[in-house]
């Protein structure tokens, strides 16, 4: 079967309803199934969190509430309409071409997401015939699966949280805005059937619908687009008309509207429907590390190429238009951080990601960076531990990753683009646009990318007519490298910033030449010339004095220290500058304000140099926060005028004062040196303490992760116990009813029945038995031979043992001491698994029949006596009988 045949089969297939439930979901499942008609034409697949080691009674319990056959799913079982299938315990369930497949779960218990796993396969297999329903349960399983069903054109429903015993699962789906309708469990079947009727309407009267569409679609869609533009300010006229019509038909099905004019009237009367339709048109197809092969190629080929274009380390820029809720942007940030850690380079690369989308709500969710627990299906455990922080609502992206991404609301068609981009990812956006607009956007992307930049498209997209602007990388992934050719001029209607593309391309192409030759950047050249020849020497150092960047010639102020090479400022400072610079540096860092040293003498081999030093702590821009800028300015030596002649006494006095000042200076220097040594010792102790605290923090973090995992496992076990408890509760109620029925049956028959175990000890008895045996409730467990009996049956124990040995019942008529008769029947007690577990002895009162039998015997004897008497008389008299 080729792809076209499969697509045709799927489109003509009957709808399949996937129901996800967890703790407390049994009651909701019973309410849902009890309101589904037996001939609805739908197949229902129930996926519930269940204990893998339990046998489970879910099939039996659900069968009581629906006339449809309820079956436990088997591997390679075909799905039929008007049937209910239940996932077996300890398995994951998937659907392919209408056939169920069982998989052994790979995730640890407590981390499994079986509902999402099945919903995704349901969406892929059934497309618009897929329906997802999330009922009561704990956690967030089912949210990602409902998103996949909506993206495939199906419908998604959730139980109202107020009616759910546990509202975590339905509330997670509602908060993620992936639910089409919310209602109590007993009202959801009506909404599902209404959607199914709409699907059948489109399939059964397709010709009529197409005829009406051809007649009125142009004006109808134009009116819809006008309402969208008026209400939202966004123009969707460049979207593919079939895409818009499919979304409109889906909304019509949910509202049970069969004519497009009725839907247009509904939209005008309900402005909120415009927002819902906008959400349909902006459904974001995204997830963390979607298409793993693409991300592997980015890590293997694209990131090394970008680093090669910036060998000295630089700020790399990425742009992700249509980012939806931010998963792709955060995935790129995590991959970049991991690649740098694996590289272990001294170069300081940074990545700034611009993520934009038209959907305000999606941008708000992306900025919050909070995602449900179900992302564990797409994000590895190692990445969850490193890049996410567990929260009550799920996982929050760590600050390290969130600071790399800037989210913005943007209409890529009309708003100015981001420029000087090194990597641009635009997946599953172009397929919804007309061919002309696709070409224009590709030219826009070419303009935004820097030379050597890379473009990533979706698996169903390609550069098409813009193939002269991009070169594809080897492999199946749609990754392209920007070619250094002029960007073609575009007609009006594109972003205003793009109007400079023509001038930039024209400036790069000399007259009379067809080859692009980039003109030199005069601004950059002039800045480099000024910095090299006129600007003072400067250093950028860390708060610990480690040099990060050197500007200008610093040889007069610094020299390599002997021994192991070091980039520490104080180790490389020349004599005369080292001590003064150290004191000024630590003072500036401590007080967080600029410090200036005037006319500091530097002792070189030649004449001494004098320099002014400015030490400036930096807080802005954010990228330089926490660093210190040191600027050196050479100054002239101080004037050395000859002193006037003085008397010998004056000279002696001046010499003593100078000696005293020198001594004080020496003491001050020694005190400063001592203070500095003490400070360094304190710093080392603090550093050691900090390392211990970091180690303790890591241990606490590890403990927290273990507790989080244990919590998830306990939550999963709690859900399974809730399900088992509900099943057992119903089973106990059933057994209680059966016991009551049996008790009333036995009491109404007034038959004495005695149950014995294999050792002839009393197990239980009916009330009528107390008329034969002196039994009280406390006699349970006593041997039958120790209990007084009114029957004249000394061989009762022997007969009972004989029946246990031969397994052949024995029946006897036994008299009682008060002239009553009983028919005693001794039979083996058989369990449901055909195991002998004692004896059942029944005592049927046959006193009336025995009395009749005795009277009959007596009457027979009398009659025989009467008959025999005349015969004897006639013989005695010598007369013969006639």
XYZ file of N, CA and C in Angstrom, residues 144-315:
516
model
N 0.068 16.793 26.118
C 0.812 16.813 24.854
C 0.082 16.005 23.790
N -0.547 14.912 24.180
C -1.291 14.113 23.213
C -2.487 14.855 22.651
N -3.208 15.606 23.482
C -4.334 16.409 22.967
C -3.853 17.470 22.002
N -2.675 18.059 22.269
C -2.138 19.051 21.330
C -1.871 18.402 19.967
N -1.328 17.187 19.982
C -1.061 16.495 18.717
C -2.361 16.185 17.976
N -3.415 15.826 18.693
C -4.705 15.541 18.053
C -5.280 16.804 17.420
N -5.200 17.924 18.109
C -5.700 19.179 17.533
C -4.894 19.587 16.314
N -3.579 19.393 16.366
C -2.758 19.742 15.221
C -3.087 18.882 14.010
N -3.545 17.653 14.252
C -3.911 16.772 13.144
C -5.315 17.027 12.628
N -6.050 17.967 13.224
C -7.401 18.279 12.774
C -8.487 17.559 13.535
N -8.135 16.799 14.576
C -9.133 16.123 15.378
C -9.711 17.030 16.449
N -10.428 16.426 17.376
C -11.078 17.187 18.446
C -10.589 16.695 19.797
N -10.558 17.603 20.758
C -10.071 17.274 22.097
C -11.082 17.743 23.130
N -11.320 16.902 24.124
C -12.303 17.189 25.165
C -11.693 16.874 26.528
N -12.231 17.510 27.557
C -11.743 17.282 28.920
C -12.913 17.355 29.889
N -12.837 16.550 30.928
C -13.838 16.598 31.988
C -13.677 17.889 32.773
N -14.774 18.501 33.143
C -14.707 19.730 33.921
C -14.034 19.440 35.262
N -13.053 20.260 35.659
C -12.333 19.986 36.917
C -13.243 19.897 38.136
N -14.338 20.659 38.137
C -15.219 20.639 39.303
C -15.893 19.283 39.478
N -16.107 18.548 38.388
C -16.781 17.249 38.476
C -15.808 16.091 38.590
N -14.509 16.347 38.476
C -13.508 15.288 38.523
C -13.080 15.032 39.961
N -12.882 13.767 40.292
C -12.408 13.426 41.628
C -10.987 13.934 41.842
N -10.159 13.849 40.792
C -8.814 14.425 40.777
C -8.713 15.277 39.508
N -8.480 16.573 39.683
C -8.595 17.503 38.549
C -7.256 17.861 37.911
N -6.142 17.235 38.294
C -4.840 17.648 37.776
C -4.736 17.449 36.266
N -5.128 16.280 35.771
C -4.997 15.997 34.344
C -5.901 16.888 33.491
N -7.197 16.974 33.758
C -8.010 17.874 32.936
C -7.618 19.339 33.087
N -7.204 19.761 34.278
C -6.824 21.162 34.453
C -5.546 21.472 33.683
N -4.593 20.527 33.644
C -3.368 20.736 32.871
C -3.683 20.930 31.398
N -4.596 20.125 30.860
C -4.961 20.258 29.449
C -5.684 21.573 29.188
N -6.552 21.978 30.110
C -7.282 23.236 29.933
C -6.332 24.423 30.010
N -5.416 24.418 30.975
C -4.463 25.519 31.115
C -3.535 25.621 29.905
N -3.235 24.490 29.261
C -2.376 24.505 28.074
C -3.138 24.939 26.824
N -4.439 25.198 26.949
C -5.266 25.683 25.839
C -5.260 24.693 24.671
N -5.429 23.417 24.958
C -5.484 22.402 23.908
C -6.816 21.653 23.930
N -7.840 22.218 24.576
C -9.125 21.547 24.726
C -10.186 22.327 23.963
N -11.006 21.601 23.194
C -12.081 22.236 22.433
C -13.351 22.405 23.250
N -13.632 21.480 24.159
C -14.857 21.563 24.949
C -14.601 20.943 26.316
N -15.246 21.518 27.335
C -15.123 21.064 28.717
C -16.527 20.799 29.249
N -16.743 19.638 29.859
C -18.056 19.286 30.397
C -17.891 18.139 31.371
N -18.910 17.879 32.222
C -18.863 16.689 33.075
C -18.787 15.416 32.236
N -18.365 14.340 32.857
C -18.131 13.101 32.114
C -19.398 12.580 31.450
N -20.560 12.728 32.095
C -21.784 12.200 31.500
C -22.312 13.073 30.367
N -21.786 14.297 30.199
C -22.216 15.169 29.100
C -21.248 15.171 27.924
N -20.043 14.649 28.129
C -19.051 14.644 27.048
C -19.457 13.779 25.860
N -20.094 12.590 26.041
C -20.454 11.795 24.862
C -21.312 12.549 23.856
N -22.247 13.380 24.321
C -23.082 14.136 23.387
C -22.246 15.088 22.544
N -21.248 15.731 23.143
C -20.386 16.639 22.394
C -19.502 15.872 21.413
N -19.030 14.709 21.826
C -18.209 13.897 20.919
C -19.030 13.425 19.733
N -20.248 12.963 19.983
C -21.095 12.468 18.903
C -21.464 13.595 17.945
N -21.651 14.801 18.469
C -21.930 15.934 17.595
C -20.765 16.197 16.641
N -19.546 16.086 17.150
C -18.377 16.266 16.288
C -18.289 15.145 15.253
N -18.608 13.922 15.657
C -18.572 12.794 14.727
C -19.613 12.969 13.631
N -20.786 13.461 13.989
C -21.811 13.707 12.975
C -21.329 14.723 11.949
N -20.589 15.733 12.406
C -20.062 16.723 11.475
C -19.059 16.074 10.520
N -18.214 15.163 11.044
C -17.266 14.459 10.175
C -18.018 13.641 9.125
N -19.083 12.965 9.543
C -19.847 12.148 8.599
C -20.583 13.011 7.589
N -21.022 14.165 8.039
C -21.686 15.067 7.108
C -20.745 15.452 5.981
N -19.498 15.790 6.358
C -18.516 16.155 5.333
C -18.223 14.971 4.430
N -18.201 13.745 4.995
C -17.893 12.585 4.176
C -19.057 12.117 3.334
N -20.297 12.166 3.874
C -21.453 11.626 3.165
C -21.963 12.553 2.079
N -21.921 13.840 2.330
C -22.439 14.794 1.337
C -21.303 15.686 0.865
N -20.168 15.076 0.591
C -18.996 15.843 0.202
C -19.261 16.645 -1.072
N -19.963 16.043 -2.000
C -20.215 16.742 -3.269
C -21.050 17.998 -3.043
N -22.065 17.897 -2.182
C -22.897 19.068 -1.914
C -22.094 20.167 -1.216
N -21.272 19.748 -0.265
C -20.458 20.734 0.452
C -19.494 21.422 -0.507
N -18.850 20.638 -1.388
C -17.913 21.234 -2.333
C -18.628 22.173 -3.293
N -19.843 21.794 -3.723
C -20.584 22.675 -4.629
C -20.923 23.990 -3.945
N -21.355 23.901 -2.678
C -21.676 25.131 -1.947
C -20.421 25.962 -1.711
N -19.318 25.258 -1.452
C -18.064 25.982 -1.228
C -17.628 26.724 -2.490
N -17.722 26.043 -3.649
C -17.319 26.687 -4.897
C -18.206 27.893 -5.197
N -19.442 27.833 -4.774
C -20.361 28.917 -5.068
C -20.185 30.117 -4.144
N -19.879 29.852 -2.870
C -19.879 30.949 -1.901
C -18.575 31.107 -1.141
N -17.584 30.211 -1.398
C -16.392 30.208 -0.551
C -15.614 31.510 -0.649
N -15.486 32.044 -1.864
C -14.653 33.244 -2.021
C -15.167 34.376 -1.140
N -16.459 34.667 -1.258
C -17.002 35.738 -0.437
C -17.036 35.381 1.024
N -17.295 34.110 1.331
C -17.364 33.679 2.717
C -16.004 33.815 3.392
N -14.950 33.338 2.745
C -13.627 33.421 3.348
C -13.166 34.865 3.459
N -13.502 35.667 2.472
C -13.135 37.085 2.559
C -13.781 37.740 3.774
N -15.024 37.371 4.042
C -15.700 37.937 5.210
C -15.047 37.456 6.510
N -14.677 36.180 6.533
C -13.989 35.657 7.719
C -12.677 36.400 7.925
N -11.923 36.627 6.838
C -10.639 37.327 6.933
C -10.824 38.771 7.388
N -11.910 39.399 6.933
C -12.188 40.780 7.366
C -12.456 40.815 8.859
N -13.255 39.844 9.351
C -13.541 39.808 10.785
C -12.265 39.554 11.587
N -11.402 38.677 11.093
C -10.140 38.413 11.782
C -9.267 39.663 11.819
N -9.165 40.358 10.686
C -8.317 41.547 10.653
C -8.889 42.654 11.526
N -10.213 42.806 11.536
C -10.834 43.857 12.339
C -10.663 43.585 13.831
N -10.801 42.322 14.210
C -10.781 41.977 15.631
C -9.361 41.813 16.175
N -8.458 41.292 15.358
C -7.111 40.983 15.848
C -6.030 41.885 15.258
N -6.316 42.545 14.138
C -5.308 43.371 13.491
C -4.354 42.601 12.600
N -4.591 41.308 12.388
C -3.704 40.475 11.582
C -4.404 40.075 10.289
N -3.660 40.148 9.203
C -4.196 39.828 7.879
C -3.762 38.419 7.492
N -4.750 37.527 7.273
C -4.463 36.143 6.907
C -4.786 35.880 5.434
N -4.850 36.937 4.624
C -5.197 36.747 3.221
C -4.137 35.970 2.462
N -2.887 35.946 2.961
C -1.823 35.207 2.274
C -1.752 33.757 2.726
N -2.608 33.341 3.669
C -2.633 31.939 4.082
C -3.327 31.107 3.005
N -2.986 29.841 2.942
C -3.618 28.947 1.984
C -5.102 28.808 2.314
N -5.940 28.954 1.287
C -7.387 28.934 1.502
C -7.860 27.578 2.017
N -7.245 26.493 1.557
C -7.660 25.173 2.048
C -7.380 25.029 3.537
N -6.259 25.596 3.987
C -5.936 25.536 5.417
C -6.982 26.275 6.236
N -7.336 27.481 5.791
C -8.347 28.261 6.521
C -9.682 27.530 6.513
N -10.046 26.950 5.371
C -11.337 26.279 5.274
C -11.393 25.051 6.172
N -10.287 24.297 6.286
C -10.278 23.131 7.173
C -10.481 23.553 8.620
N -9.831 24.651 9.006
C -9.997 25.124 10.387
C -11.423 25.601 10.626
N -12.009 26.266 9.616
C -13.385 26.740 9.762
C -14.345 25.555 9.857
N -14.136 24.531 9.016
C -14.996 23.356 9.081
C -14.902 22.671 10.442
N -13.725 22.681 11.007
C -13.563 22.079 12.334
C -14.358 22.840 13.383
N -14.303 24.170 13.326
C -15.079 24.965 14.267
C -16.582 24.770 14.037
N -16.990 24.627 12.766
C -18.410 24.385 12.469
C -18.859 23.049 13.062
N -17.982 22.036 12.975
C -18.341 20.744 13.540
C -18.509 20.793 15.045
N -17.640 21.542 15.712
C -17.744 21.646 17.169
C -19.014 22.366 17.600
N -19.483 23.297 16.749
C -20.704 24.054 17.085
C -21.945 23.457 16.432
N -21.783 22.315 15.720
C -22.914 21.645 15.067
C -23.624 22.568 14.082
N -22.850 23.312 13.323
C -23.381 24.195 12.294
C -23.088 23.568 10.934
N -24.134 23.354 10.104
C -23.979 22.612 8.861
C -23.859 23.517 7.646
N -24.109 24.796 7.779
C -24.021 25.721 6.646
C -23.024 26.824 6.987
N -22.241 27.207 5.988
C -21.207 28.203 6.240
C -21.810 29.562 6.562
N -23.014 29.838 6.039
C -23.663 31.106 6.388
C -24.029 31.143 7.867
N -24.428 29.977 8.399
C -24.761 29.926 9.828
C -23.519 30.210 10.679
N -22.366 29.704 10.237
C -21.149 29.949 11.011
C -20.739 31.415 10.941
N -20.902 32.027 9.771
C -20.566 33.446 9.651
C -21.438 34.278 10.589
N -22.724 33.931 10.672
C -23.617 34.647 11.591
C -23.196 34.397 13.041
N -22.777 33.174 13.330
C -22.344 32.846 14.692
C -21.096 33.642 15.071
N -20.170 33.790 14.129
C -18.951 34.544 14.412
C -19.279 36.003 14.709
N -20.169 36.564 13.963
C -20.519 37.972 14.171
C -21.241 38.171 15.496
N -22.011 37.176 15.914
C -22.759 37.306 17.167
C -21.904 36.949 18.386
N -20.789 36.250 18.174
C -19.932 35.825 19.280
C -18.487 36.216 18.978
N -18.089 37.419 19.371
C -16.712 37.863 19.068
C -15.641 36.946 19.646
N -15.948 36.229 20.725
C -14.939 35.330 21.295
C -14.570 34.209 20.332
N -15.512 33.874 19.426
C -15.220 32.827 18.453
C -14.093 33.249 17.518
N -13.933 34.560 17.304
C -12.833 35.035 16.458
C -11.496 34.687 17.103
N -11.408 34.876 18.425
C -10.172 34.510 19.114
C -9.913 33.003 19.030
N -10.980 32.212 19.156
C -10.803 30.756 19.070
C -10.375 30.342 17.664
N -10.962 30.992 16.645
C -10.555 30.678 15.269
C -9.118 31.115 15.029
N -8.719 32.260 15.602
C -7.316 32.686 15.487
C -6.395 31.653 16.111
N -6.803 31.112 17.273
C -6.000 30.072 17.878
C -5.903 28.834 17.012
N -6.987 28.511 16.287
C -6.933 27.376 15.363
C -5.920 27.622 14.253
N -5.892 28.849 13.726
C -4.973 29.158 12.632
C -3.534 29.247 13.100
N -3.319 29.480 14.407
C -1.965 29.653 14.934
C -1.516 28.461 15.764
N -2.101 27.288 15.518
C -1.704 26.108 16.296
C -0.222 25.862 16.100
N 0.515 25.838 17.193
C 1.963 25.660 17.123
C 2.347 24.196 17.167
N 3.007 23.744 16.116
C 3.495 22.361 16.065
C 4.911 22.365 16.623
N 5.053 22.081 17.890
C 6.370 22.195 18.510
C 6.464 21.263 19.694
N 7.683 20.934 20.045
C 7.986 20.153 21.241
C 9.489 20.236 21.448
N 9.944 19.816 22.599
C 11.371 19.838 22.886
C 12.094 18.808 22.017
N 13.149 19.263 21.349
C 14.020 18.410 20.537
C 13.198 17.580 19.551
N 12.255 18.271 18.884
C 11.442 17.603 17.868
C 12.322 17.189 16.700
N 12.120 15.981 16.200
C 12.960 15.393 15.148
C 14.406 15.305 15.636
N 14.732 14.319 16.459
C 16.086 14.236 17.037
C 17.196 14.222 16.001
N 16.934 13.643 14.805
C 17.971 13.624 13.780
C 18.394 15.011 13.349
N 17.452 15.948 13.326
C 17.776 17.328 12.950
C 18.718 17.946 13.980
N 18.423 17.728 15.255
C 19.256 18.318 16.300
C 20.642 17.678 16.329
N 20.723 16.408 15.996
C 22.039 15.777 15.932
C 22.890 16.401 14.821
N 22.266 16.703 13.675
C 23.023 17.332 12.592
C 23.410 18.763 12.942
N 22.547 19.471 13.649
C 22.898 20.830 14.081
C 24.108 20.786 15.011
N 24.101 19.840 15.953
C 25.230 19.739 16.880
C 26.502 19.294 16.162
N 26.354 18.440 15.168
C 27.521 17.849 14.514
C 28.117 18.763 13.436
N 27.275 19.546 12.726
C 27.758 20.296 11.578
C 27.559 21.806 11.710
N 26.365 22.223 12.154
C 26.047 23.653 12.122
C 26.810 24.417 13.193
N 26.756 23.963 14.439
C 27.420 24.696 15.512
C 28.929 24.790 15.298
N 29.617 23.726 14.890
C 31.056 23.892 14.593
C 31.318 24.894 13.479
N 30.440 24.935 12.456
C 30.630 25.907 11.375
C 30.459 27.333 11.883
N 29.497 27.552 12.779
C 29.298 28.898 13.324
C 30.486 29.312 14.179
N 31.026 28.391 14.956
C 32.201 28.734 15.754
C 33.412 28.993 14.868
N 33.501 28.291 13.761
C 34.623 28.520 12.845
C 34.551 29.905 12.217
N 33.338 30.434 12.018
C 33.186 31.791 11.475
C 33.543 32.863 12.490
N 33.634 32.477 13.771
C 33.983 33.432 14.827
C 35.109 32.816 15.661
N 36.316 32.716 15.102
C 37.393 31.996 15.805
C 37.826 32.645 17.103
N 37.617 33.950 17.255
C 38.063 34.628 18.466
C 37.013 34.609 19.571
N 35.895 33.935 19.338
C 34.815 33.947 20.328
C 33.973 35.191 20.137
N 32.682 35.043 20.070
C 31.827 36.188 19.797
C 30.415 35.865 20.258
N 29.545 36.838 20.086
C 28.132 36.662 20.393
C 27.433 36.158 19.133
